[in-house]
PDB file of C-alpha atoms and ligand atoms in Angstrom:
ATOM      1  CA  MET A 253       3.073 -23.521   8.555  1.00 67.00           C
ATOM      2  CA  SER A 254       3.529 -20.467   6.322  1.00 84.00           C
ATOM      3  CA  GLU A 255       6.436 -20.408   3.898  1.00 95.00           C
ATOM      4  CA  LEU A 256       8.407 -17.760   5.815  1.00 98.00           C
ATOM      5  CA  SER A 257       7.232 -18.363   9.352  1.00 97.00           C
ATOM      6  CA  GLY A 258      10.095 -17.947  11.813  1.00 98.00           C
ATOM      7  CA  ARG A 259      11.963 -15.598   9.453  1.00 98.00           C
ATOM      8  CA  VAL A 260      12.684 -11.969  10.182  1.00 99.00           C
ATOM      9  CA  ALA A 261      12.969  -9.488   7.309  1.00 99.00           C
ATOM     10  CA  LEU A 262      14.225  -5.911   7.049  1.00 99.00           C
ATOM     11  CA  VAL A 263      12.784  -3.866   4.167  1.00 99.00           C
ATOM     12  CA  THR A 264      14.351  -0.471   3.506  1.00 99.00           C
ATOM     13  CA  GLY A 265      12.252   2.286   1.962  1.00 99.00           C
ATOM     14  CA  GLY A 266       9.277   0.318   3.235  1.00 99.00           C
ATOM     15  CA  ALA A 267       6.972   3.264   3.958  1.00 98.00           C
ATOM     16  CA  ARG A 268       5.500   3.363   0.452  1.00 98.00           C
ATOM     17  CA  GLY A 269       5.704   1.976  -3.079  1.00 98.00           C
ATOM     18  CA  LEU A 270       7.565  -1.247  -3.755  1.00 99.00           C
ATOM     19  CA  GLY A 271       9.007  -1.428  -0.242  1.00 99.00           C
ATOM     20  CA  ALA A 272       5.572  -1.315   1.380  1.00 99.00           C
ATOM     21  CA  ALA A 273       4.297  -3.949  -1.082  1.00 99.00           C
ATOM     22  CA  ALA A 274       7.313  -6.192  -0.395  1.00 99.00           C
ATOM     23  CA  ALA A 275       6.852  -5.829   3.365  1.00 99.00           C
ATOM     24  CA  LYS A 276       3.200  -6.892   3.022  1.00 98.00           C
ATOM     25  CA  ALA A 277       4.060  -9.836   0.759  1.00 98.00           C
ATOM     26  CA  LEU A 278       6.737 -11.111   3.146  1.00 98.00           C
ATOM     27  CA  ALA A 279       4.393 -10.725   6.126  1.00 98.00           C
ATOM     28  CA  ALA A 280       1.644 -12.560   4.227  1.00 98.00           C
ATOM     29  CA  LYS A 281       4.052 -15.484   3.903  1.00 98.00           C
ATOM     30  CA  GLY A 282       4.588 -15.466   7.662  1.00 98.00           C
ATOM     31  CA  ALA A 283       7.739 -13.352   8.120  1.00 98.00           C
ATOM     32  CA  LYS A 284       8.127 -10.780  10.875  1.00 98.00           C
ATOM     33  CA  VAL A 285       9.051  -7.542   9.123  1.00 99.00           C
ATOM     34  CA  VAL A 286      11.019  -4.494  10.188  1.00 99.00           C
ATOM     35  CA  VAL A 287       9.989  -1.629   7.929  1.00 99.00           C
ATOM     36  CA  SER A 288      12.645   1.073   7.660  1.00 99.00           C
ATOM     37  CA  ASP A 289      12.502   4.459   5.921  1.00 99.00           C
ATOM     38  CA  ILE A 290      13.353   8.136   6.261  1.00 99.00           C
ATOM     39  CA  ARG A 291       9.597   8.693   5.867  1.00 98.00           C
ATOM     40  CA  ASP A 292       7.131   7.543   8.532  1.00 98.00           C
ATOM     41  CA  GLY A 293       6.244   3.894   7.977  1.00 98.00           C
ATOM     42  CA  ALA A 294       4.692   3.171  11.372  1.00 98.00           C
ATOM     43  CA  GLU A 295       1.232   2.617   9.874  1.00 98.00           C
ATOM     44  CA  ILE A 296       2.492   0.085   7.308  1.00 98.00           C
ATOM     45  CA  ALA A 297       4.419  -1.730  10.041  1.00 98.00           C
ATOM     46  CA  ALA A 298       1.432  -1.808  12.394  1.00 98.00           C
ATOM     47  CA  ALA A 299      -0.827  -3.216   9.643  1.00 98.00           C
ATOM     48  CA  ILE A 300       1.434  -6.262   9.264  1.00 98.00           C
ATOM     49  CA  ASP A 301       2.270  -6.677  12.952  1.00 98.00           C
ATOM     50  CA  GLY A 302       5.832  -5.590  12.257  1.00 98.00           C
ATOM     51  CA  ALA A 303       8.111  -2.867  13.584  1.00 98.00           C
ATOM     52  CA  PHE A 304       9.130   0.484  12.165  1.00 98.00           C
ATOM     53  CA  VAL A 305      12.550   2.068  12.474  1.00 98.00           C
ATOM     54  CA  LYS A 306      13.545   5.481  11.158  1.00 98.00           C
ATOM     55  CA  HIS A 307      16.527   4.736   8.950  1.00 98.00           C
ATOM     56  CA  ASP A 308      18.442   6.721   6.379  1.00 99.00           C
ATOM     57  CA  VAL A 309      20.295   4.123   4.276  1.00 99.00           C
ATOM     58  CA  THR A 310      23.201   6.524   3.749  1.00 99.00           C
ATOM     59  CA  SER A 311      23.991   6.441   7.480  1.00 99.00           C
ATOM     60  CA  GLU A 312      26.229   3.616   8.678  1.00 98.00           C
ATOM     61  CA  ASP A 313      25.157   4.177  12.295  1.00 98.00           C
ATOM     62  CA  GLU A 314      21.494   3.930  11.332  1.00 99.00           C
ATOM     63  CA  TRP A 315      22.160   0.671   9.442  1.00 99.00           C
ATOM     64  CA  ILE A 316      23.731  -0.788  12.571  1.00 98.00           C
ATOM     65  CA  ALA A 317      20.701   0.378  14.587  1.00 98.00           C
ATOM     66  CA  ALA A 318      18.226  -1.079  12.047  1.00 98.00           C
ATOM     67  CA  VAL A 319      19.862  -4.520  12.184  1.00 98.00           C
ATOM     68  CA  GLN A 320      19.912  -4.290  15.985  1.00 98.00           C
ATOM     69  CA  CYS A 321      16.195  -3.413  15.904  1.00 98.00           C
ATOM     70  CA  ALA A 322      15.476  -6.692  14.057  1.00 98.00           C
ATOM     71  CA  LYS A 323      17.452  -8.590  16.707  1.00 98.00           C
ATOM     72  CA  ASP A 324      15.829  -6.780  19.643  1.00 98.00           C
ATOM     73  CA  LYS A 325      12.238  -6.984  18.373  1.00 98.00           C
ATOM     74  CA  PHE A 326      12.223 -10.358  16.661  1.00 98.00           C
ATOM     75  CA  GLY A 327      15.412 -12.216  17.656  1.00 98.00           C
ATOM     76  CA  GLY A 328      17.584 -11.967  14.539  1.00 98.00           C
ATOM     77  CA  LEU A 329      17.606 -11.311  10.815  1.00 99.00           C
ATOM     78  CA  ASP A 330      17.079 -13.691   7.884  1.00 99.00           C
ATOM     79  CA  ILE A 331      16.011 -11.537   4.924  1.00 99.00           C
ATOM     80  CA  LEU A 332      17.118  -8.100   3.758  1.00 99.00           C
ATOM     81  CA  VAL A 333      15.322  -6.218   0.974  1.00 99.00           C
ATOM     82  CA  ASN A 334      17.575  -3.364  -0.152  1.00 98.00           C
ATOM     83  CA  ASN A 335      14.745  -1.372  -1.684  1.00 99.00           C
ATOM     84  CA  ALA A 336      15.227   2.292  -0.697  1.00 99.00           C
ATOM     85  CA  GLY A 337      16.204   4.369  -3.691  1.00 99.00           C
ATOM     86  CA  VAL A 338      15.690   7.601  -5.577  1.00 98.00           C
ATOM     87  CA  PHE A 339      15.168   8.447  -9.229  1.00 98.00           C
ATOM     88  CA  TRP A 340      15.441  11.583 -11.308  1.00 98.00           C
ATOM     89  CA  MET A 341      15.956  12.426 -14.951  1.00 97.00           C
ATOM     90  CA  LYS A 342      18.494  14.989 -16.109  1.00 97.00           C
ATOM     91  CA  PRO A 343      20.211  15.399 -19.471  1.00 97.00           C
ATOM     92  CA  LEU A 344      23.954  14.779 -19.117  1.00 98.00           C
ATOM     93  CA  PRO A 345      24.968  18.465 -19.391  1.00 98.00           C
ATOM     94  CA  MET A 346      22.453  19.349 -16.641  1.00 97.00           C
ATOM     95  CA  GLU A 347      23.533  16.609 -14.207  1.00 98.00           C
ATOM     96  CA  SER A 348      25.888  18.186 -11.674  1.00 98.00           C
ATOM     97  CA  LEU A 349      28.634  16.250  -9.971  1.00 98.00           C
ATOM     98  CA  GLU A 350      26.950  16.953  -6.650  1.00 98.00           C
ATOM     99  CA  SER A 351      23.607  15.562  -7.829  1.00 98.00           C
ATOM    100  CA  PHE A 352      25.291  12.541  -9.478  1.00 98.00           C
ATOM    101  CA  ARG A 353      27.102  11.790  -6.218  1.00 98.00           C
ATOM    102  CA  LYS A 354      23.886  12.222  -4.205  1.00 98.00           C
ATOM    103  CA  MET A 355      22.202   9.496  -6.204  1.00 98.00           C
ATOM    104  CA  GLN A 356      25.162   7.147  -5.813  1.00 99.00           C
ATOM    105  CA  GLN A 357      25.181   7.864  -2.085  1.00 99.00           C
ATOM    106  CA  ILE A 358      21.587   6.667  -1.669  1.00 99.00           C
ATOM    107  CA  ASN A 359      21.253   4.005  -4.386  1.00 99.00           C
ATOM    108  CA  VAL A 360      24.771   2.539  -4.249  1.00 99.00           C
ATOM    109  CA  GLU A 361      26.323   3.322  -0.859  1.00 99.00           C
ATOM    110  CA  GLY A 362      22.963   2.575   0.809  1.00 99.00           C
ATOM    111  CA  VAL A 363      22.985  -0.925  -0.703  1.00 99.00           C
ATOM    112  CA  PHE A 364      26.688  -1.407   0.095  1.00 99.00           C
ATOM    113  CA  LEU A 365      26.107  -0.531   3.759  1.00 99.00           C
ATOM    114  CA  GLY A 366      23.101  -2.845   3.850  1.00 99.00           C
ATOM    115  CA  LEU A 367      25.114  -5.772   2.524  1.00 99.00           C
ATOM    116  CA  LYS A 368      27.998  -5.025   4.887  1.00 98.00           C
ATOM    117  CA  HIS A 369      25.949  -4.729   8.067  1.00 98.00           C
ATOM    118  CA  SER A 370      23.114  -7.168   7.426  1.00 98.00           C
ATOM    119  CA  ILE A 371      24.776 -10.195   5.883  1.00 98.00           C
ATOM    120  CA  PRO A 372      26.843 -11.135   8.963  1.00 98.00           C
ATOM    121  CA  ALA A 373      23.626 -11.118  11.040  1.00 98.00           C
ATOM    122  CA  ILE A 374      21.781 -13.116   8.362  1.00 98.00           C
ATOM    123  CA  ALA A 375      24.637 -15.645   8.199  1.00 98.00           C
ATOM    124  CA  GLU A 376      24.329 -16.318  11.942  1.00 98.00           C
ATOM    125  CA  ARG A 377      20.973 -18.080  11.359  1.00 98.00           C
ATOM    126  CA  ALA A 378      21.183 -19.078   7.677  1.00 98.00           C
ATOM    127  CA  HIS A 379      21.869 -22.748   8.432  1.00 98.00           C
ATOM    128  CA  GLN A 380      18.388 -23.026  10.027  1.00 96.00           C
ATOM    129  CA  TRP A 381      16.581 -22.699   6.712  1.00 98.00           C
ATOM    130  CA  ASP A 382      16.574 -24.975   3.628  1.00 97.00           C
ATOM    131  CA  GLY A 383      17.050 -21.941   1.418  1.00 97.00           C
ATOM    132  CA  GLY A 384      19.484 -20.232   3.782  1.00 98.00           C
ATOM    133  CA  GLY A 385      19.345 -16.487   4.371  1.00 98.00           C
ATOM    134  CA  ALA A 386      18.390 -14.121   1.581  1.00 99.00           C
ATOM    135  CA  VAL A 387      19.125 -10.635   0.327  1.00 99.00           C
ATOM    136  CA  VAL A 388      17.101  -9.087  -2.483  1.00 99.00           C
ATOM    137  CA  ASN A 389      18.457  -5.893  -4.033  1.00 99.00           C
ATOM    138  CA  LEU A 390      16.180  -3.610  -6.043  1.00 99.00           C
ATOM    139  CA  SER A 391      18.022  -2.777  -9.231  1.00 99.00           C
ATOM    140  CA  SER A 392      16.042  -1.895 -12.376  1.00 99.00           C
ATOM    141  CA  VAL A 393      15.898  -2.510 -16.105  1.00 98.00           C
ATOM    142  CA  ALA A 394      18.146   0.572 -15.956  1.00 98.00           C
ATOM    143  CA  GLY A 395      20.757  -1.666 -14.327  1.00 98.00           C
ATOM    144  CA  ILE A 396      20.879  -3.744 -17.508  1.00 98.00           C
ATOM    145  CA  VAL A 397      20.217  -1.387 -20.424  1.00 98.00           C
ATOM    146  CA  GLY A 398      20.900   2.313 -20.902  1.00 98.00           C
ATOM    147  CA  ALA A 399      18.429   5.119 -21.471  1.00 97.00           C
ATOM    148  CA  PRO A 400      18.890   8.824 -22.219  1.00 97.00           C
ATOM    149  CA  ASN A 401      18.648  11.435 -19.443  1.00 97.00           C
ATOM    150  CA  ILE A 402      19.238   9.041 -16.552  1.00 98.00           C
ATOM    151  CA  ILE A 403      23.027   8.806 -16.412  1.00 98.00           C
ATOM    152  CA  ALA A 404      23.137   8.878 -12.605  1.00 98.00           C
ATOM    153  CA  TYR A 405      20.343   6.305 -12.247  1.00 98.00           C
ATOM    154  CA  ASN A 406      21.878   3.986 -14.873  1.00 98.00           C
ATOM    155  CA  ALA A 407      25.205   4.155 -13.031  1.00 99.00           C
ATOM    156  CA  SER A 408      23.599   3.421  -9.679  1.00 99.00           C
ATOM    157  CA  LYS A 409      21.452   0.497 -10.777  1.00 99.00           C
ATOM    158  CA  GLY A 410      24.282  -1.062 -12.794  1.00 99.00           C
ATOM    159  CA  ALA A 411      26.354  -0.948  -9.611  1.00 99.00           C
ATOM    160  CA  VAL A 412      23.577  -2.642  -7.620  1.00 99.00           C
ATOM    161  CA  ARG A 413      23.433  -5.422 -10.221  1.00 99.00           C
ATOM    162  CA  LEU A 414      27.129  -6.250  -9.855  1.00 98.00           C
ATOM    163  CA  MET A 415      27.386  -5.676  -6.089  1.00 99.00           C
ATOM    164  CA  THR A 416      24.690  -8.353  -5.902  1.00 99.00           C
ATOM    165  CA  LYS A 417      26.870 -10.878  -7.718  1.00 99.00           C
ATOM    166  CA  SER A 418      29.943  -9.950  -5.699  1.00 99.00           C
ATOM    167  CA  ALA A 419      28.183 -10.456  -2.356  1.00 99.00           C
ATOM    168  CA  ALA A 420      26.489 -13.639  -3.639  1.00 99.00           C
ATOM    169  CA  LEU A 421      29.857 -15.215  -4.386  1.00 98.00           C
ATOM    170  CA  GLU A 422      31.401 -14.029  -1.130  1.00 98.00           C
ATOM    171  CA  TYR A 423      28.581 -15.449   1.008  1.00 98.00           C
ATOM    172  CA  ALA A 424      27.496 -18.577  -0.905  1.00 98.00           C
ATOM    173  CA  GLY A 425      29.572 -20.670   1.489  1.00 98.00           C
ATOM    174  CA  ALA A 426      27.729 -19.119   4.429  1.00 98.00           C
ATOM    175  CA  LYS A 427      24.363 -20.058   2.850  1.00 98.00           C
ATOM    176  CA  VAL A 428      23.294 -16.468   2.270  1.00 99.00           C
ATOM    177  CA  ARG A 429      21.775 -15.981  -1.179  1.00 99.00           C
ATOM    178  CA  VAL A 430      21.944 -12.559  -2.813  1.00 99.00           C
ATOM    179  CA  ASN A 431      19.867 -11.714  -5.891  1.00 99.00           C
ATOM    180  CA  SER A 432      18.661  -8.634  -7.741  1.00 99.00           C
ATOM    181  CA  VAL A 433      15.233  -7.733  -9.095  1.00 99.00           C
ATOM    182  CA  HIS A 434      14.938  -5.565 -12.220  1.00 99.00           C
ATOM    183  CA  PRO A 435      11.541  -3.908 -12.550  1.00 99.00           C
ATOM    184  CA  GLY A 436      10.261  -2.143 -15.636  1.00 98.00           C
ATOM    185  CA  ILE A 437       8.099   0.957 -15.055  1.00 98.00           C
ATOM    186  CA  ILE A 438       5.980   0.276 -11.999  1.00 98.00           C
ATOM    187  CA  ASP A 439       3.020   2.338 -10.830  1.00 98.00           C
ATOM    188  CA  THR A 440       4.374   3.757  -7.552  1.00 98.00           C
ATOM    189  CA  PRO A 441       4.712   7.258  -6.055  1.00 98.00           C
ATOM    190  CA  MET A 442       8.234   7.394  -7.564  1.00 98.00           C
ATOM    191  CA  MET A 443       6.866   6.992 -11.078  1.00 97.00           C
ATOM    192  CA  ALA A 444       3.932   9.339 -10.396  1.00 97.00           C
ATOM    193  CA  GLU A 445       6.493  12.004  -9.460  1.00 97.00           C
ATOM    194  CA  ALA A 446       8.550  11.257 -12.587  1.00 97.00           C
ATOM    195  CA  ALA A 447       5.381  11.537 -14.706  1.00 97.00           C
ATOM    196  CA  LYS A 448       4.704  15.020 -13.302  1.00 97.00           C
ATOM    197  CA  VAL A 449       8.203  16.151 -14.293  1.00 96.00           C
ATOM    198  CA  ILE A 450       7.722  14.770 -17.830  1.00 96.00           C
ATOM    199  CA  GLU A 451       4.359  16.525 -18.111  1.00 97.00           C
ATOM    200  CA  ALA A 452       5.810  19.823 -16.875  1.00 96.00           C
ATOM    201  CA  THR A 453       8.686  19.711 -19.356  1.00 94.00           C
ATOM    202  CA  THR A 454       6.799  18.402 -22.421  1.00 95.00           C
ATOM    203  CA  GLY A 455       3.364  19.874 -21.803  1.00 97.00           C
ATOM    204  CA  GLN A 456       1.755  16.493 -22.477  1.00 96.00           C
ATOM    205  CA  GLY A 457      -1.253  15.315 -20.459  1.00 97.00           C
ATOM    206  CA  ALA A 458      -1.229  12.701 -17.717  1.00 96.00           C
ATOM    207  CA  ASN A 459      -3.079  10.143 -19.837  1.00 96.00           C
ATOM    208  CA  THR A 460      -0.468  10.414 -22.588  1.00 97.00           C
ATOM    209  CA  THR A 461       2.326   9.885 -20.073  1.00 97.00           C
ATOM    210  CA  ARG A 462       0.639   6.804 -18.639  1.00 96.00           C
ATOM    211  CA  ASP A 463      -0.054   5.426 -22.137  1.00 96.00           C
ATOM    212  CA  ASN A 464       3.589   5.993 -23.069  1.00 97.00           C
ATOM    213  CA  PHE A 465       4.713   4.186 -19.918  1.00 97.00           C
ATOM    214  CA  ALA A 466       2.339   1.295 -20.632  1.00 98.00           C
ATOM    215  CA  THR A 467       3.354   0.811 -24.268  1.00 98.00           C
ATOM    216  CA  ARG A 468       7.036   0.500 -23.321  1.00 97.00           C
ATOM    217  CA  HIS A 469       6.089  -2.982 -22.040  1.00 98.00           C
ATOM    218  CA  PRO A 470       5.150  -5.676 -24.581  1.00 98.00           C
ATOM    219  CA  LEU A 471       2.573  -6.939 -22.071  1.00 98.00           C
ATOM    220  CA  GLY A 472       0.803  -3.606 -22.632  1.00 98.00           C
ATOM    221  CA  ARG A 473       0.618  -2.115 -19.164  1.00 98.00           C
ATOM    222  CA  MET A 474       2.701  -0.578 -16.403  1.00 98.00           C
ATOM    223  CA  GLY A 475       3.836  -2.933 -13.670  1.00 98.00           C
ATOM    224  CA  ARG A 476       1.965  -3.112 -10.372  1.00 98.00           C
ATOM    225  CA  ASP A 477       3.677  -3.102  -6.995  1.00 98.00           C
ATOM    226  CA  ILE A 478       2.459  -6.645  -6.358  1.00 98.00           C
ATOM    227  CA  ASP A 479       4.264  -7.846  -9.533  1.00 99.00           C
ATOM    228  CA  ILE A 480       7.548  -6.875  -7.898  1.00 99.00           C
ATOM    229  CA  ALA A 481       6.566  -7.882  -4.361  1.00 99.00           C
ATOM    230  CA  ASN A 482       5.807 -11.412  -5.588  1.00 98.00           C
ATOM    231  CA  ALA A 483       9.277 -11.638  -7.165  1.00 98.00           C
ATOM    232  CA  VAL A 484      10.924 -10.368  -3.978  1.00 99.00           C
ATOM    233  CA  ALA A 485       8.986 -12.815  -1.793  1.00 98.00           C
ATOM    234  CA  PHE A 486       9.877 -15.694  -4.127  1.00 98.00           C
ATOM    235  CA  LEU A 487      13.609 -14.904  -4.039  1.00 98.00           C
ATOM    236  CA  ALA A 488      13.450 -14.603  -0.244  1.00 98.00           C
ATOM    237  CA  SER A 489      11.809 -18.010   0.133  1.00 98.00           C
ATOM    238  CA  ASP A 490      13.093 -21.579   0.152  1.00 98.00           C
ATOM    239  CA  ALA A 491      11.503 -22.023  -3.302  1.00 98.00           C
ATOM    240  CA  ALA A 492      14.549 -20.068  -4.538  1.00 98.00           C
ATOM    241  CA  ALA A 493      17.021 -22.210  -2.553  1.00 98.00           C
ATOM    242  CA  PHE A 494      19.362 -22.794  -5.540  1.00 98.00           C
ATOM    243  CA  ILE A 495      19.196 -19.236  -6.862  1.00 98.00           C
ATOM    244  CA  THR A 496      21.980 -16.824  -5.991  1.00 99.00           C
ATOM    245  CA  GLY A 497      23.835 -14.100  -7.881  1.00 99.00           C
ATOM    246  CA  SER A 498      20.975 -13.996 -10.360  1.00 98.00           C
ATOM    247  CA  GLU A 499      18.967 -11.126 -11.802  1.00 98.00           C
ATOM    248  CA  LEU A 500      15.220 -11.516 -12.024  1.00 99.00           C
ATOM    249  CA  VAL A 501      13.780  -9.218 -14.686  1.00 99.00           C
ATOM    250  CA  VAL A 502      10.145  -8.242 -14.027  1.00 99.00           C
ATOM    251  CA  ASP A 503       9.449  -5.847 -16.879  1.00 98.00           C
ATOM    252  CA  GLY A 504       6.537  -7.119 -18.961  1.00 98.00           C
ATOM    253  CA  GLY A 505       9.012  -8.022 -21.717  1.00 98.00           C
ATOM    254  CA  MET A 506      10.550  -4.540 -22.035  1.00 98.00           C
ATOM    255  CA  THR A 507      14.150  -5.728 -22.259  1.00 98.00           C
ATOM    256  CA  ALA A 508      13.364  -8.838 -24.322  1.00 97.00           C
ATOM    257  CA  ILE A 509      13.149  -6.704 -27.452  1.00 92.00           C
TER     258      ILE A 509
HETATM  259  N1  NAD B 661       8.812   2.320  -9.580  1.00 65.47           N
HETATM  260  C1  NAD B 661       9.546   1.905 -10.596  1.00 65.47           C
HETATM  261  O1  NAD B 661       9.153   2.012 -11.772  1.00 65.47           O
HETATM  262  C2  NAD B 661      10.896   1.277 -10.352  1.00 65.47           C
HETATM  263  C3  NAD B 661      11.512   0.634 -11.423  1.00 65.47           C
HETATM  264  C4  NAD B 661      12.756   0.049 -11.227  1.00 65.47           C
HETATM  265  C5  NAD B 661      13.351   0.077  -9.996  1.00 65.47           C
HETATM  266  N2  NAD B 661      12.733   0.711  -8.969  1.00 65.47           N
HETATM  267  C6  NAD B 661      13.435   0.743  -7.683  1.00 65.47           C
HETATM  268  O2  NAD B 661      12.620   0.187  -6.679  1.00 65.47           O
HETATM  269  C7  NAD B 661      12.885   0.836  -5.430  1.00 65.47           C
HETATM  270  C8  NAD B 661      11.596   1.365  -4.849  1.00 65.47           C
HETATM  271  O3  NAD B 661      11.015   2.266  -5.770  1.00 65.47           O
HETATM  272  P1  NAD B 661       9.555   2.894  -5.590  1.00 65.47           P
HETATM  273  O4  NAD B 661       9.015   3.071  -6.940  1.00 65.47           O
HETATM  274  O5  NAD B 661       8.792   2.128  -4.578  1.00 65.47           O
HETATM  275  O6  NAD B 661       9.960   4.347  -5.013  1.00 65.47           O
HETATM  276  P2  NAD B 661       9.175   5.314  -4.009  1.00 65.47           P
HETATM  277  O7  NAD B 661       9.820   6.652  -4.166  1.00 65.47           O
HETATM  278  O8  NAD B 661       7.729   5.216  -4.244  1.00 65.47           O
HETATM  279  O9  NAD B 661       9.551   4.725  -2.576  1.00 65.47           O
HETATM  280  C9  NAD B 661      10.905   4.739  -2.176  1.00 65.47           C
HETATM  281  C10 NAD B 661      10.990   4.791  -0.673  1.00 65.47           C
HETATM  282  O10 NAD B 661      12.390   4.890  -0.349  1.00 65.47           O
HETATM  283  C11 NAD B 661      12.536   5.846   0.687  1.00 65.47           C
HETATM  284  N3  NAD B 661      13.858   6.448   0.685  1.00 65.47           N
HETATM  285  C12 NAD B 661      14.381   7.340  -0.194  1.00 65.47           C
HETATM  286  N4  NAD B 661      15.612   7.703   0.191  1.00 65.47           N
HETATM  287  C13 NAD B 661      15.883   7.012   1.329  1.00 65.47           C
HETATM  288  C14 NAD B 661      16.992   6.962   2.197  1.00 65.47           C
HETATM  289  N5  NAD B 661      18.086   7.718   1.998  1.00 65.47           N
HETATM  290  N6  NAD B 661      16.935   6.125   3.251  1.00 65.47           N
HETATM  291  C15 NAD B 661      15.830   5.386   3.480  1.00 65.47           C
HETATM  292  N7  NAD B 661      14.741   5.405   2.708  1.00 65.47           N
HETATM  293  C16 NAD B 661      14.768   6.216   1.639  1.00 65.47           C
HETATM  294  C17 NAD B 661      11.443   6.874   0.418  1.00 65.47           C
HETATM  295  O11 NAD B 661      11.151   7.614   1.587  1.00 65.47           O
HETATM  296  C18 NAD B 661      10.297   6.012  -0.064  1.00 65.47           C
HETATM  297  O12 NAD B 661       9.445   5.629   0.984  1.00 65.47           O
HETATM  298  C19 NAD B 661      13.924   1.923  -5.719  1.00 65.47           C
HETATM  299  O13 NAD B 661      15.207   1.423  -5.438  1.00 65.47           O
HETATM  300  C20 NAD B 661      13.746   2.144  -7.214  1.00 65.47           C
HETATM  301  O14 NAD B 661      14.921   2.672  -7.810  1.00 65.47           O
HETATM  302  C21 NAD B 661      11.507   1.307  -9.108  1.00 65.47           C
END
């Protein structure tokens, strides 16, 4: 029997990048996966015999519908991966209140709504599994250490880090584990878009940007989506049965310095 057979997972922002990789990793371990996104993720879902639901994480109604989709299609919910998120860089004087709030709405309120509407459903079945139910929140190294020009992102990922611990303590008694993952710079469409902005503003070439990204990590390369997907799948599994409220840093040593 596969490690996660019988479990049902919901992965937000699952149409591409780390969400798509996490959905595949969970499915490979035997979970049934609901892929949710504002972008079309039907192809990803079909490839892993899962389901796709259109879902904006800032909408409370759509969260309720996404959890209901997991119940209707696969009978319940055991794992939530709060992955959907956005990133942009702006120097502090250029960051408007509106733009700052927009990032908090997606990266913070989206995770809050996910915790609020998914954990009760996860708790209903958590006693069935040795490791209980599991929530994995995508924070970032930017949830632990600061960096210039990302004030809104730093704020949002710091909030995800501590919301994780709050929910973990509130639901430990219900056997629902809640942990955060903190990636370094990972080669996804999000970082490809960020690289283009850096190149447009500095005039540097794409190879220089990639080299700069790589050398930020003592292990000498950018992260790959599978590096993060493996961490997510581990935290979701019974192998992590005694891990809750923790932060798993997957950054090639970046924050060890
Ligand atoms: N790539 C990195 O280097 C990196 C590093 C640290 C943390 N992270 C975090 O990991 C997560 C995934 O990042 P990624 O690199 O795969 O990004 P990505 O942009 O490649 O993919 C993000 C997905 O989230 C979806 N999304 C955006 N807003 C949404 C909304 N309101 N509702 C539902 N879905 C929405 C997008 O459509 C997209 O499919 C994010 O939370 C990001 O902050 C990424």
